[in-house]
mmCIF file of C-alpha atoms and ligand atoms in Angstrom:
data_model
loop_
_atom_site.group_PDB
_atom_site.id
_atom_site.type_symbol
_atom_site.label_atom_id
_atom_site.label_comp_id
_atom_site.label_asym_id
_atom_site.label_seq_id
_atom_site.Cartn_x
_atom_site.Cartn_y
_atom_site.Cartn_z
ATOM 1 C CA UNK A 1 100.618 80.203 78.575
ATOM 2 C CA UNK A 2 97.030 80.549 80.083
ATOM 3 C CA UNK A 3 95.731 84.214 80.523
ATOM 4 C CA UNK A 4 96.481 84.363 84.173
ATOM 5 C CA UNK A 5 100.079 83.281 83.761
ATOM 6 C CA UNK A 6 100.671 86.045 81.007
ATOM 7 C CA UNK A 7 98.772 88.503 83.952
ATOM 8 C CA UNK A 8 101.720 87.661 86.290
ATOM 9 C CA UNK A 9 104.425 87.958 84.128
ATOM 10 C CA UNK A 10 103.611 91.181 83.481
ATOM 11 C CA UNK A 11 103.209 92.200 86.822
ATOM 12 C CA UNK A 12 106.294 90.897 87.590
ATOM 13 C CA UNK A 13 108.060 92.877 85.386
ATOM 14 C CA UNK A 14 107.121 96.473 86.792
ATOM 15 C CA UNK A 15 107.800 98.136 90.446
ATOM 16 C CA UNK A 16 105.302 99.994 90.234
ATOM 17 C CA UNK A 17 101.933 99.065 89.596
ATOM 18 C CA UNK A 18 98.516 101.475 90.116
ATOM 19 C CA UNK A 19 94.669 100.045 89.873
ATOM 20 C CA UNK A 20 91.744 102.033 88.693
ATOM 21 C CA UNK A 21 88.171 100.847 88.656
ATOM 22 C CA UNK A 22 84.551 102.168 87.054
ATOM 23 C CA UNK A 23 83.230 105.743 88.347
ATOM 24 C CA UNK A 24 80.179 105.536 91.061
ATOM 25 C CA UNK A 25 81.922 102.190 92.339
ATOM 26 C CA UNK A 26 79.643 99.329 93.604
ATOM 27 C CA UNK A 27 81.215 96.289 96.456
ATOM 28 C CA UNK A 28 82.314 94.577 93.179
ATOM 29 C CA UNK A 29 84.527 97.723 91.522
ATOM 30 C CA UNK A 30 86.093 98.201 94.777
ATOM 31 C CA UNK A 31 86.065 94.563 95.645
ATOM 32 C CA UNK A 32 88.136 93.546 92.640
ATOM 33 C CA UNK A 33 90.208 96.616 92.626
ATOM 34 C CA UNK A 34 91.674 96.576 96.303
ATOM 35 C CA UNK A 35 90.881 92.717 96.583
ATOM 36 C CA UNK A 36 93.540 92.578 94.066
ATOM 37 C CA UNK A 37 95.962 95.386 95.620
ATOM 38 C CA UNK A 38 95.873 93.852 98.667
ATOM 39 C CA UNK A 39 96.940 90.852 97.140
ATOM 40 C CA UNK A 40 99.844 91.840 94.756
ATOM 41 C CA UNK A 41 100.825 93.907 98.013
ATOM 42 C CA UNK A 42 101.212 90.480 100.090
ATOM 43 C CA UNK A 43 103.238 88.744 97.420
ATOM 44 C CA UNK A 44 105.669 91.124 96.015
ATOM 45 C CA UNK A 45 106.132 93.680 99.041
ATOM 46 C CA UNK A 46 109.189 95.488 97.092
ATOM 47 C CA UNK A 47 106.640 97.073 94.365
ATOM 48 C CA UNK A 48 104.821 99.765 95.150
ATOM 49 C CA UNK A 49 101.088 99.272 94.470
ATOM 50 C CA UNK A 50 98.360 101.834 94.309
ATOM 51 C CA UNK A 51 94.735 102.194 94.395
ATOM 52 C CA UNK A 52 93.098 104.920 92.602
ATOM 53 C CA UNK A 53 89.695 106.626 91.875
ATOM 54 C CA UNK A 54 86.918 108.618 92.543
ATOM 55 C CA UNK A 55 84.849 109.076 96.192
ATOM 56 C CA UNK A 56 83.772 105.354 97.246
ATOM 57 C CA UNK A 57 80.400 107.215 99.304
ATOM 58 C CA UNK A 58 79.281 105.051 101.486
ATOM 59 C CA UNK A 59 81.392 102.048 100.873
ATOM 60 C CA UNK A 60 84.238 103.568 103.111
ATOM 61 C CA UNK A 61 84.144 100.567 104.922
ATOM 62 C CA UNK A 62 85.425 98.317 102.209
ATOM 63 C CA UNK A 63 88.570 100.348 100.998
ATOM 64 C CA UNK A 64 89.918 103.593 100.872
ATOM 65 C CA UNK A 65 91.638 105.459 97.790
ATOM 66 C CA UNK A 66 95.127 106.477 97.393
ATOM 67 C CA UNK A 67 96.164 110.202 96.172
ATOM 68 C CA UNK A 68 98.854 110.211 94.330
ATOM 69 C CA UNK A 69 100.727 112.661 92.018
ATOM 70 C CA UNK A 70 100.696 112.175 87.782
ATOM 71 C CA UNK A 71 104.550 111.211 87.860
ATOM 72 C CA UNK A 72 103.872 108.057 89.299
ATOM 73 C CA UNK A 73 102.272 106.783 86.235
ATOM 74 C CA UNK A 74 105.824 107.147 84.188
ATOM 75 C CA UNK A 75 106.701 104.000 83.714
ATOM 76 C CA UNK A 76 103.858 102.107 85.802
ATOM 77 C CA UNK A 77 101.874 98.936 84.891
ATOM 78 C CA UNK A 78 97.885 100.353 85.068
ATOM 79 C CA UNK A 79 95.344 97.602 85.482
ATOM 80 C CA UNK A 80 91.556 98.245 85.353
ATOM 81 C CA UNK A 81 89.117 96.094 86.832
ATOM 82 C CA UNK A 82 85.391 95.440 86.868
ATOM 83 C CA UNK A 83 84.926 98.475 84.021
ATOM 84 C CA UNK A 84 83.743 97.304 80.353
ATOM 85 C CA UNK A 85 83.878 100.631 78.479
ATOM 86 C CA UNK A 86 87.108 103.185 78.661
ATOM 87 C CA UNK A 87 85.030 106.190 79.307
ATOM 88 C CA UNK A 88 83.453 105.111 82.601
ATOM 89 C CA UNK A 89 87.243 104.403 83.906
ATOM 90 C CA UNK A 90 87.499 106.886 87.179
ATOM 91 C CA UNK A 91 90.257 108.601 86.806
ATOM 92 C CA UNK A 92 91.788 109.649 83.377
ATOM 93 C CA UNK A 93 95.076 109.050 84.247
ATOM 94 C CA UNK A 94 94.610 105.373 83.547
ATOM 95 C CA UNK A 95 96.190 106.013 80.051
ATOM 96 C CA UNK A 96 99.670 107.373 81.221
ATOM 97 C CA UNK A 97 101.018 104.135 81.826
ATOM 98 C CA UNK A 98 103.772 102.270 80.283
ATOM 99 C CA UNK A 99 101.259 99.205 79.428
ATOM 100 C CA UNK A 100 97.274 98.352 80.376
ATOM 101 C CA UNK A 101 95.359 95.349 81.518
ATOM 102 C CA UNK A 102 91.767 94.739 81.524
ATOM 103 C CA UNK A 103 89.973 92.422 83.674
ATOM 104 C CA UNK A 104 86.321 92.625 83.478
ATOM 105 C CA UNK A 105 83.114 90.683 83.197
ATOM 106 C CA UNK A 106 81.187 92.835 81.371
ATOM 107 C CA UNK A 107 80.406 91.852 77.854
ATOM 108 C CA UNK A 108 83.557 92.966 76.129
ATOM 109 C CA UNK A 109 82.028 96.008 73.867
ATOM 110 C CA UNK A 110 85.286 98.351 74.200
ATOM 111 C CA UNK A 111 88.177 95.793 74.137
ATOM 112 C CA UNK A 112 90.965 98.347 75.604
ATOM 113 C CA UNK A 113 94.684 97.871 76.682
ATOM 114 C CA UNK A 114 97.259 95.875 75.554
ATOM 115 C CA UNK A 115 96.257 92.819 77.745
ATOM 116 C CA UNK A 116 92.867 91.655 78.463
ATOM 117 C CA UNK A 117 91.128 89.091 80.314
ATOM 118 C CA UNK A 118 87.264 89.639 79.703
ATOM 119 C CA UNK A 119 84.978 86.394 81.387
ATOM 120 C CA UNK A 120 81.504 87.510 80.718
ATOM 121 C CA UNK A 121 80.467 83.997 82.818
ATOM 122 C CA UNK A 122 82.113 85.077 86.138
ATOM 123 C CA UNK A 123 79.558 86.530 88.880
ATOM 124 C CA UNK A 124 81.650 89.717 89.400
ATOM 125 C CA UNK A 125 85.218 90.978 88.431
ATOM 126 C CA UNK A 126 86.426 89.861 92.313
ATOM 127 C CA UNK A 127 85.638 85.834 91.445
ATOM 128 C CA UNK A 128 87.897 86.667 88.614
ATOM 129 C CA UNK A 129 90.540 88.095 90.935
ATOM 130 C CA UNK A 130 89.784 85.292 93.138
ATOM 131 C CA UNK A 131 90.285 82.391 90.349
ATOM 132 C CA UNK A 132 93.716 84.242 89.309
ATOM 133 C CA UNK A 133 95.052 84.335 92.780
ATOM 134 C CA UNK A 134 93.849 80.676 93.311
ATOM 135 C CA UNK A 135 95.529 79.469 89.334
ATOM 136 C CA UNK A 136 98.765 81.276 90.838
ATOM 137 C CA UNK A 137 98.755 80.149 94.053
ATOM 138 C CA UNK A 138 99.283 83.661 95.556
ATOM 139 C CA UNK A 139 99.213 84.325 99.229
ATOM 140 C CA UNK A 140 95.713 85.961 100.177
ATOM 141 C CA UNK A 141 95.409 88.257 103.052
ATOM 142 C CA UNK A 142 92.152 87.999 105.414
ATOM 143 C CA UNK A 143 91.059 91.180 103.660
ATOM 144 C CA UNK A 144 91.832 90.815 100.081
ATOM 145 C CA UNK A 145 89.424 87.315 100.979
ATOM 146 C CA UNK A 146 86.706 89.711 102.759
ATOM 147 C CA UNK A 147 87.235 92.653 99.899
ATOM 148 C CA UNK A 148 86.617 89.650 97.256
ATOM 149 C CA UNK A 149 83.730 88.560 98.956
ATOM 150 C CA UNK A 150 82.114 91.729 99.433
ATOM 151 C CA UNK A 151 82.094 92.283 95.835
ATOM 152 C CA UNK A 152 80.763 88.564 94.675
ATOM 153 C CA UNK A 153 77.808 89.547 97.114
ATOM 154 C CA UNK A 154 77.173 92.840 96.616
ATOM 155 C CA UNK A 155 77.062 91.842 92.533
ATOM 156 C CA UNK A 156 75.240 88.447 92.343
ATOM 157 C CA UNK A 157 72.278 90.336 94.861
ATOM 158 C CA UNK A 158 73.788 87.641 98.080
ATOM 159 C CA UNK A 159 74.144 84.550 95.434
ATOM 160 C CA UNK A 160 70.595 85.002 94.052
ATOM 161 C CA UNK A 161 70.972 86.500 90.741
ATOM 162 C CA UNK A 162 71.310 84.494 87.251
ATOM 163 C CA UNK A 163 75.121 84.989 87.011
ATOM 164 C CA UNK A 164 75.725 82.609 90.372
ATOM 165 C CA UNK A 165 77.266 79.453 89.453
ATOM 166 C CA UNK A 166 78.315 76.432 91.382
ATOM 167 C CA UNK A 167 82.038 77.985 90.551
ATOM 168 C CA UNK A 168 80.936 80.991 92.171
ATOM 169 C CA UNK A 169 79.604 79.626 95.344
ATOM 170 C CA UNK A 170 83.306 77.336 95.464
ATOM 171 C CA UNK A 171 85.109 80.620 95.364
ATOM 172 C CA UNK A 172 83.221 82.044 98.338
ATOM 173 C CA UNK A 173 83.715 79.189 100.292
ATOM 174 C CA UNK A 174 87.067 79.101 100.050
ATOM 175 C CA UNK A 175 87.364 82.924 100.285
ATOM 176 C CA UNK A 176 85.054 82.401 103.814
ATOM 177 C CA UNK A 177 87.678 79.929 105.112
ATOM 178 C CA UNK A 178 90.162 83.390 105.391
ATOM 179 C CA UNK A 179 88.657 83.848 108.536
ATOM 180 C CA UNK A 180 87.213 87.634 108.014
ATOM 181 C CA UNK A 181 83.718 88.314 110.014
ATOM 182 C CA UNK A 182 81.348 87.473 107.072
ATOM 183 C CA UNK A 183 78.352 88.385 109.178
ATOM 184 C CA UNK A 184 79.348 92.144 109.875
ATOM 185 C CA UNK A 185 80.369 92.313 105.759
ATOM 186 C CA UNK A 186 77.053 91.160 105.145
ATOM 187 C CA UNK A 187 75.536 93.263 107.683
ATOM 188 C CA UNK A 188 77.385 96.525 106.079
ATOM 189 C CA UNK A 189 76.633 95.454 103.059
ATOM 190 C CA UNK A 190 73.055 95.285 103.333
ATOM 191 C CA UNK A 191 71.648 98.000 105.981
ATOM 192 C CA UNK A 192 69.966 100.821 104.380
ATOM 193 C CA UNK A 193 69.463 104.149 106.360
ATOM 194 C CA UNK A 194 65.687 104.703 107.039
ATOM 195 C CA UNK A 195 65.828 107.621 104.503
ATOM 196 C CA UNK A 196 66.480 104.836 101.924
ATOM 197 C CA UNK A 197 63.811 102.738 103.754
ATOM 198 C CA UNK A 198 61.342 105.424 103.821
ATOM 199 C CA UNK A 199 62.036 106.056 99.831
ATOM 200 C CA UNK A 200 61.765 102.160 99.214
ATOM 201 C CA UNK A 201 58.035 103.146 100.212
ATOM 202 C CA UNK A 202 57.415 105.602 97.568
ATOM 203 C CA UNK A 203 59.288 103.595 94.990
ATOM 204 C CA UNK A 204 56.747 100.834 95.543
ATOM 205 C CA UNK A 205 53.728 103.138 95.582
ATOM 206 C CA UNK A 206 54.608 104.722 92.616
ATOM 207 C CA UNK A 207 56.080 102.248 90.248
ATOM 208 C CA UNK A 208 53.856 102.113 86.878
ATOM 209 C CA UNK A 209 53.563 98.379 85.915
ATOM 210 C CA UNK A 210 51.988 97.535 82.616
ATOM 211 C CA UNK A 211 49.986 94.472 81.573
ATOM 212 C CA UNK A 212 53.557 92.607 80.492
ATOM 213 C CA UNK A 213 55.552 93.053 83.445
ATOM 214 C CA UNK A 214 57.298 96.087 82.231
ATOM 215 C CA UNK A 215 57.726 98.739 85.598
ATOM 216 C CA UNK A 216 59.340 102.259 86.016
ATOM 217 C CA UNK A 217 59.648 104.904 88.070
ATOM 218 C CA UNK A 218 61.117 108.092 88.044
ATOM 219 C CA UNK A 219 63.183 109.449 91.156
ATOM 220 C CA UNK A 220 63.314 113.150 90.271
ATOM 221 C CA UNK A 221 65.421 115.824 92.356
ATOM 222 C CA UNK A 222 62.362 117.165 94.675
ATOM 223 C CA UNK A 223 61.720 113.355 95.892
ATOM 224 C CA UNK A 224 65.445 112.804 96.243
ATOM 225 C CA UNK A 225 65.546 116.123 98.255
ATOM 226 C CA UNK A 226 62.357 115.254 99.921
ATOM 227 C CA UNK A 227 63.476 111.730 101.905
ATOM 228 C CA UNK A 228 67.182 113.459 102.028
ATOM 229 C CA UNK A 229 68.934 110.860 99.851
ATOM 230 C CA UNK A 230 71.445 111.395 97.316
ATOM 231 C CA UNK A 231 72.012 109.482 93.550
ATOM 232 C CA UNK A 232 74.382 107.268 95.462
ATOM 233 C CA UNK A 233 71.841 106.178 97.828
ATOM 234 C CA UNK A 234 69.981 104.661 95.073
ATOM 235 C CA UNK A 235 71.368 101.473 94.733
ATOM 236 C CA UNK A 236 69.560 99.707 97.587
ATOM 237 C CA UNK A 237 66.159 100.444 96.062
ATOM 238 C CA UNK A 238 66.936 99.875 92.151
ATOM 239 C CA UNK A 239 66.384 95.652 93.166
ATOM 240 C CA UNK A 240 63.279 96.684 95.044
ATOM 241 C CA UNK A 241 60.593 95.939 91.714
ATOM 242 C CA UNK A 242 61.821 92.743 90.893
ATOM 243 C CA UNK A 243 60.867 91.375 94.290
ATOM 244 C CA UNK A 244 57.088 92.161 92.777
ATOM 245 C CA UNK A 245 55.749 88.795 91.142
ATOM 246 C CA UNK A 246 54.374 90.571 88.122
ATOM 247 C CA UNK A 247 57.206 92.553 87.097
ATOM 248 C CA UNK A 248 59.700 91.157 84.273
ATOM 249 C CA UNK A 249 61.766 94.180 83.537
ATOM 250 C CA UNK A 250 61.891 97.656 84.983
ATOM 251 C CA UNK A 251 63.640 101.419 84.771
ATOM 252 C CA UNK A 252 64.436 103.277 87.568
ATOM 253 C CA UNK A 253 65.018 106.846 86.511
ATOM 254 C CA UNK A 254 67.251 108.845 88.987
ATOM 255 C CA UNK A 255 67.189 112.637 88.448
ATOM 256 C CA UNK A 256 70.651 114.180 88.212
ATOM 257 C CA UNK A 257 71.458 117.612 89.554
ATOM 258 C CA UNK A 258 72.904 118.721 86.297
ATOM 259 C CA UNK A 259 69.336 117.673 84.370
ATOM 260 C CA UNK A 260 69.778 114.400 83.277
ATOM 261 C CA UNK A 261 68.461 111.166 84.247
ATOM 262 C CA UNK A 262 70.789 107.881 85.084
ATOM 263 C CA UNK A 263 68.565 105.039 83.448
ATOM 264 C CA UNK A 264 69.015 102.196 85.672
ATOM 265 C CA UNK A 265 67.743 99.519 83.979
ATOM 266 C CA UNK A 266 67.204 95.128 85.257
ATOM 267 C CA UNK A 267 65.794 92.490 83.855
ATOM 268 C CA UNK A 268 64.409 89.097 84.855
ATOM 269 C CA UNK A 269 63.748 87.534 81.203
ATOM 270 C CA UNK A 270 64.282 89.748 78.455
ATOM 271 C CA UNK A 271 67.741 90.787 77.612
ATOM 272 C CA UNK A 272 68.001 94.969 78.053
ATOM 273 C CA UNK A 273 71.792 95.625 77.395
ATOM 274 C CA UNK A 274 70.700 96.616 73.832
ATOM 275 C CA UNK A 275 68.294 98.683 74.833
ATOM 276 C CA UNK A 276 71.119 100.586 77.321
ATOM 277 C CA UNK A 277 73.907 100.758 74.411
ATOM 278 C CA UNK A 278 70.736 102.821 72.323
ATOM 279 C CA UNK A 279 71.229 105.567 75.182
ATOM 280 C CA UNK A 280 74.813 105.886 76.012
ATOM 281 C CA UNK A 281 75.295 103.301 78.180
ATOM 282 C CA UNK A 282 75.838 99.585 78.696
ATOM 283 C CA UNK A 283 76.269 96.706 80.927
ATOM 284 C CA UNK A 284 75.273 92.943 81.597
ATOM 285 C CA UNK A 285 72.171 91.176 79.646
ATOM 286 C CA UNK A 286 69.521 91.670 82.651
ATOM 287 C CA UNK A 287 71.431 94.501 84.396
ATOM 288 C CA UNK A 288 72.570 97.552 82.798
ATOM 289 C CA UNK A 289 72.833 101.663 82.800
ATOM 290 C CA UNK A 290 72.006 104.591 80.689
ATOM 291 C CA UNK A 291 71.936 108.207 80.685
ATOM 292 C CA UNK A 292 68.613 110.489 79.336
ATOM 293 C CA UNK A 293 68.733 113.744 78.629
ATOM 294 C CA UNK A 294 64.970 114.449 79.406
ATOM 295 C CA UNK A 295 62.025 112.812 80.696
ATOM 296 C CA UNK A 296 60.582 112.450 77.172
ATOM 297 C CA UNK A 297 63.562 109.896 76.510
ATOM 298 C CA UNK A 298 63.466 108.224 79.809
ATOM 299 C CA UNK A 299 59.287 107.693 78.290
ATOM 300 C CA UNK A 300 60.889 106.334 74.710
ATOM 301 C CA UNK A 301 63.509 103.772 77.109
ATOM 302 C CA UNK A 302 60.413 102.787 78.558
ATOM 303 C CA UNK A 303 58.649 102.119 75.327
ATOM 304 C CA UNK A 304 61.136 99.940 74.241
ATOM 305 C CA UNK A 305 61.248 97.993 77.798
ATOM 306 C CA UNK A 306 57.756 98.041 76.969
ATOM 307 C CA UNK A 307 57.888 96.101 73.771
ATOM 308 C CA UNK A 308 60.607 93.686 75.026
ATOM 309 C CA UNK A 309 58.196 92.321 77.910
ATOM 310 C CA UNK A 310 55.616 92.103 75.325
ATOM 311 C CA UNK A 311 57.357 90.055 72.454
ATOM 312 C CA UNK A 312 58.932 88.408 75.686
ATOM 313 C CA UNK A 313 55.223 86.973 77.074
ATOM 314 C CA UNK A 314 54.205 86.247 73.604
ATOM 315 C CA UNK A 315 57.781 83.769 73.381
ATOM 316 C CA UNK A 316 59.189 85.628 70.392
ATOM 317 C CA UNK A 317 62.205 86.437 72.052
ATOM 318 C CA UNK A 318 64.418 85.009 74.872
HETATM 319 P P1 AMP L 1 73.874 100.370 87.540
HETATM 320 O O1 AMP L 1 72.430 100.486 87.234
HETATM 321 O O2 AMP L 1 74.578 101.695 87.510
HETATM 322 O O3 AMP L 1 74.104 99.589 88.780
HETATM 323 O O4 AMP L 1 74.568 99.560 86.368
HETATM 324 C C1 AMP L 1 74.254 98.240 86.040
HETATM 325 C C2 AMP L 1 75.265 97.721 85.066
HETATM 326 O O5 AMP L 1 75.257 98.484 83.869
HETATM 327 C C3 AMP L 1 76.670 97.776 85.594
HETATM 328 O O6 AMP L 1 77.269 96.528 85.331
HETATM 329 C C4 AMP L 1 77.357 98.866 84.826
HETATM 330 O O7 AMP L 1 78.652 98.528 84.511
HETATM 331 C C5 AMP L 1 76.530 99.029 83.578
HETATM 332 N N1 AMP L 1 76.372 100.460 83.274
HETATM 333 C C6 AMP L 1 75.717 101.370 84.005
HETATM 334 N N2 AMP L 1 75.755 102.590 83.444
HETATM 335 C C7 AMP L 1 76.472 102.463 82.310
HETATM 336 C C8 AMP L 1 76.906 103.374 81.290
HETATM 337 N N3 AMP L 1 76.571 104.652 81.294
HETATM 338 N N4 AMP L 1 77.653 102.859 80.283
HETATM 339 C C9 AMP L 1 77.990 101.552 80.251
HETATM 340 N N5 AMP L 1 77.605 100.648 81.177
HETATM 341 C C10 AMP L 1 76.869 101.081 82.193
#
């Protein structure tokens, strides 16, 4: 039985199914979490099926969550999507299920649930949903196709990072032929606000570059409060240094209110996961997050950014 036949079967075999995703969701967490609601919704309309989680911000215009109340776990399949470590699951109720899939693309660091299907060489966690409604020839709904979508762009940069494949670009064209308006997706998908824009400025004046390529800058609470943006306006501008020619690998450090600093760290050579797992956090080979406690360790993340781009230039490591 392939892995996507054994994923049926066990939906099949529950009325009630609820679908979590990672905290701070991006297109592709709510993507591949309501991509694949909307699906199981359109082929088995008897079960009741539930999407869960924390506040989606300013991606209201993909999906909306669904309250509901702990009892509704008793006895319900749980699947997570797009989320590679337990701890960043939103919503802790995940675990009160009767029985737990995984589907992910995320290297597979904490393997949890009793079923998991973990493809570190998909794009994003919705071309997985996508290849598992297209291996079970499922009915997809205009929106589960523009939901899918949304997250294969939002998490391959619009087709132009590393992880785009020729598999990946087949699975958007056939999730395009569903008919939803691609052009307003893209257009929600992209437009900043011109607090962002005005930030994107200050970002590029003040990013420290040294000699190998190796960038950072640190977005502390006064700036934040300064251009009016909060930590979940962020994501638009953490791309920004790699559009710079002579920058291999960078850091943005985001201020928290509590203190802290979310490390958001990219790559476009060496591989920085390793460097993230050091600091509490995680993620893909050139993409990845990390908390800091102070500025003094978002400085010793650096260092070791640092010293990749170095050994990187000098070809002692890929
Ligand atoms: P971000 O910079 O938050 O967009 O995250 C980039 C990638 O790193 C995503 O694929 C996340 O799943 C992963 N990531 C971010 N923060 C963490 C964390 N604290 N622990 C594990 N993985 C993380």
């Amino acid at each position: 039985m392939t892995i996507t036949n054994e994923i049926l079967q066990m939906i099949k075999q529950y009325d009630r199914i609820i679908i979590h995703r990672h905290m701070r969701p991006d297109p592709d967490a709510l993507g591949s979490q309501c991509g694949l609601a909307e699906i199981l919704r359109a082929n088995f309309p008897k079960k009741e099926i539930y999407q869960v989680g924390g506040p989606v911000e300013d991606l209201a215009f993909l999906a909306k969550m669904d309250k509901i109340p702990d009892e509704l776990y008793q006895g319900a399949l749980v699947i997570v999507t797009d989320t590679a470590n337990a701890p960043r699951i939103s919503g802790e109720r995940y675990s009160l299920g009767d029985k737990l899939i995984k589907i992910d693309h995320h290297p597979n660091d904490d393997p949890y649930g009793d079923l998991l299907w973990v493809n570190t060489e998909a794009s994003s966690c919705s071309e997985i949903i996508a290849d598992f409604a297209f291996a079970e020839n499922l009915t997809l709904t205009e929106n589960a196709a523009r939901l899918l979508y949304g997250g294969i762009v939002g998490d391959t940069g619009r087709f132009l990072y590393p992880a785009t494949t020729s598999h990946t670009l087949q699975v958007a064209a056939k999730l395009l032929d569903y008919g939803f308006d691609a052009v307003k997706l893209n257009r929600e998908l992209e437009q900043i606000t011109l607090d962002v824009a005005k930030l994107s400025g200050y970002l590029y004046q003040n990013l420290q570059i040294d000699e190998n390529g190796a960038g950072y800058v640190f977005l502390d609470q006064a700036i934040l409060k300064k251009y009016g943006i909060k930590d979940s306006d962020t994501a638009a501008l953490v791309p920004l240094p790699g559009t710079i020619d002579v920058v291999l690998a960078w850091a943005v450090f985001v201020e928290q209110p509590e203190g802290y600093y979310r490390v958001r760290l990219r790559s476009k050579g060496p591989v920085i996961n390793e460097v993230a797992k050091r600091y509490h956090g995680g993620g893909h080979p050139l993409a990845s997050g990390a908390n800091a406690k102070d500025q003094a360790m978002c400085q010793e993340i650096y260092r070791e950014l640092q010293v990749l781009c170095e050994k990187y230039q000098k070809n002692e490591i890929v």
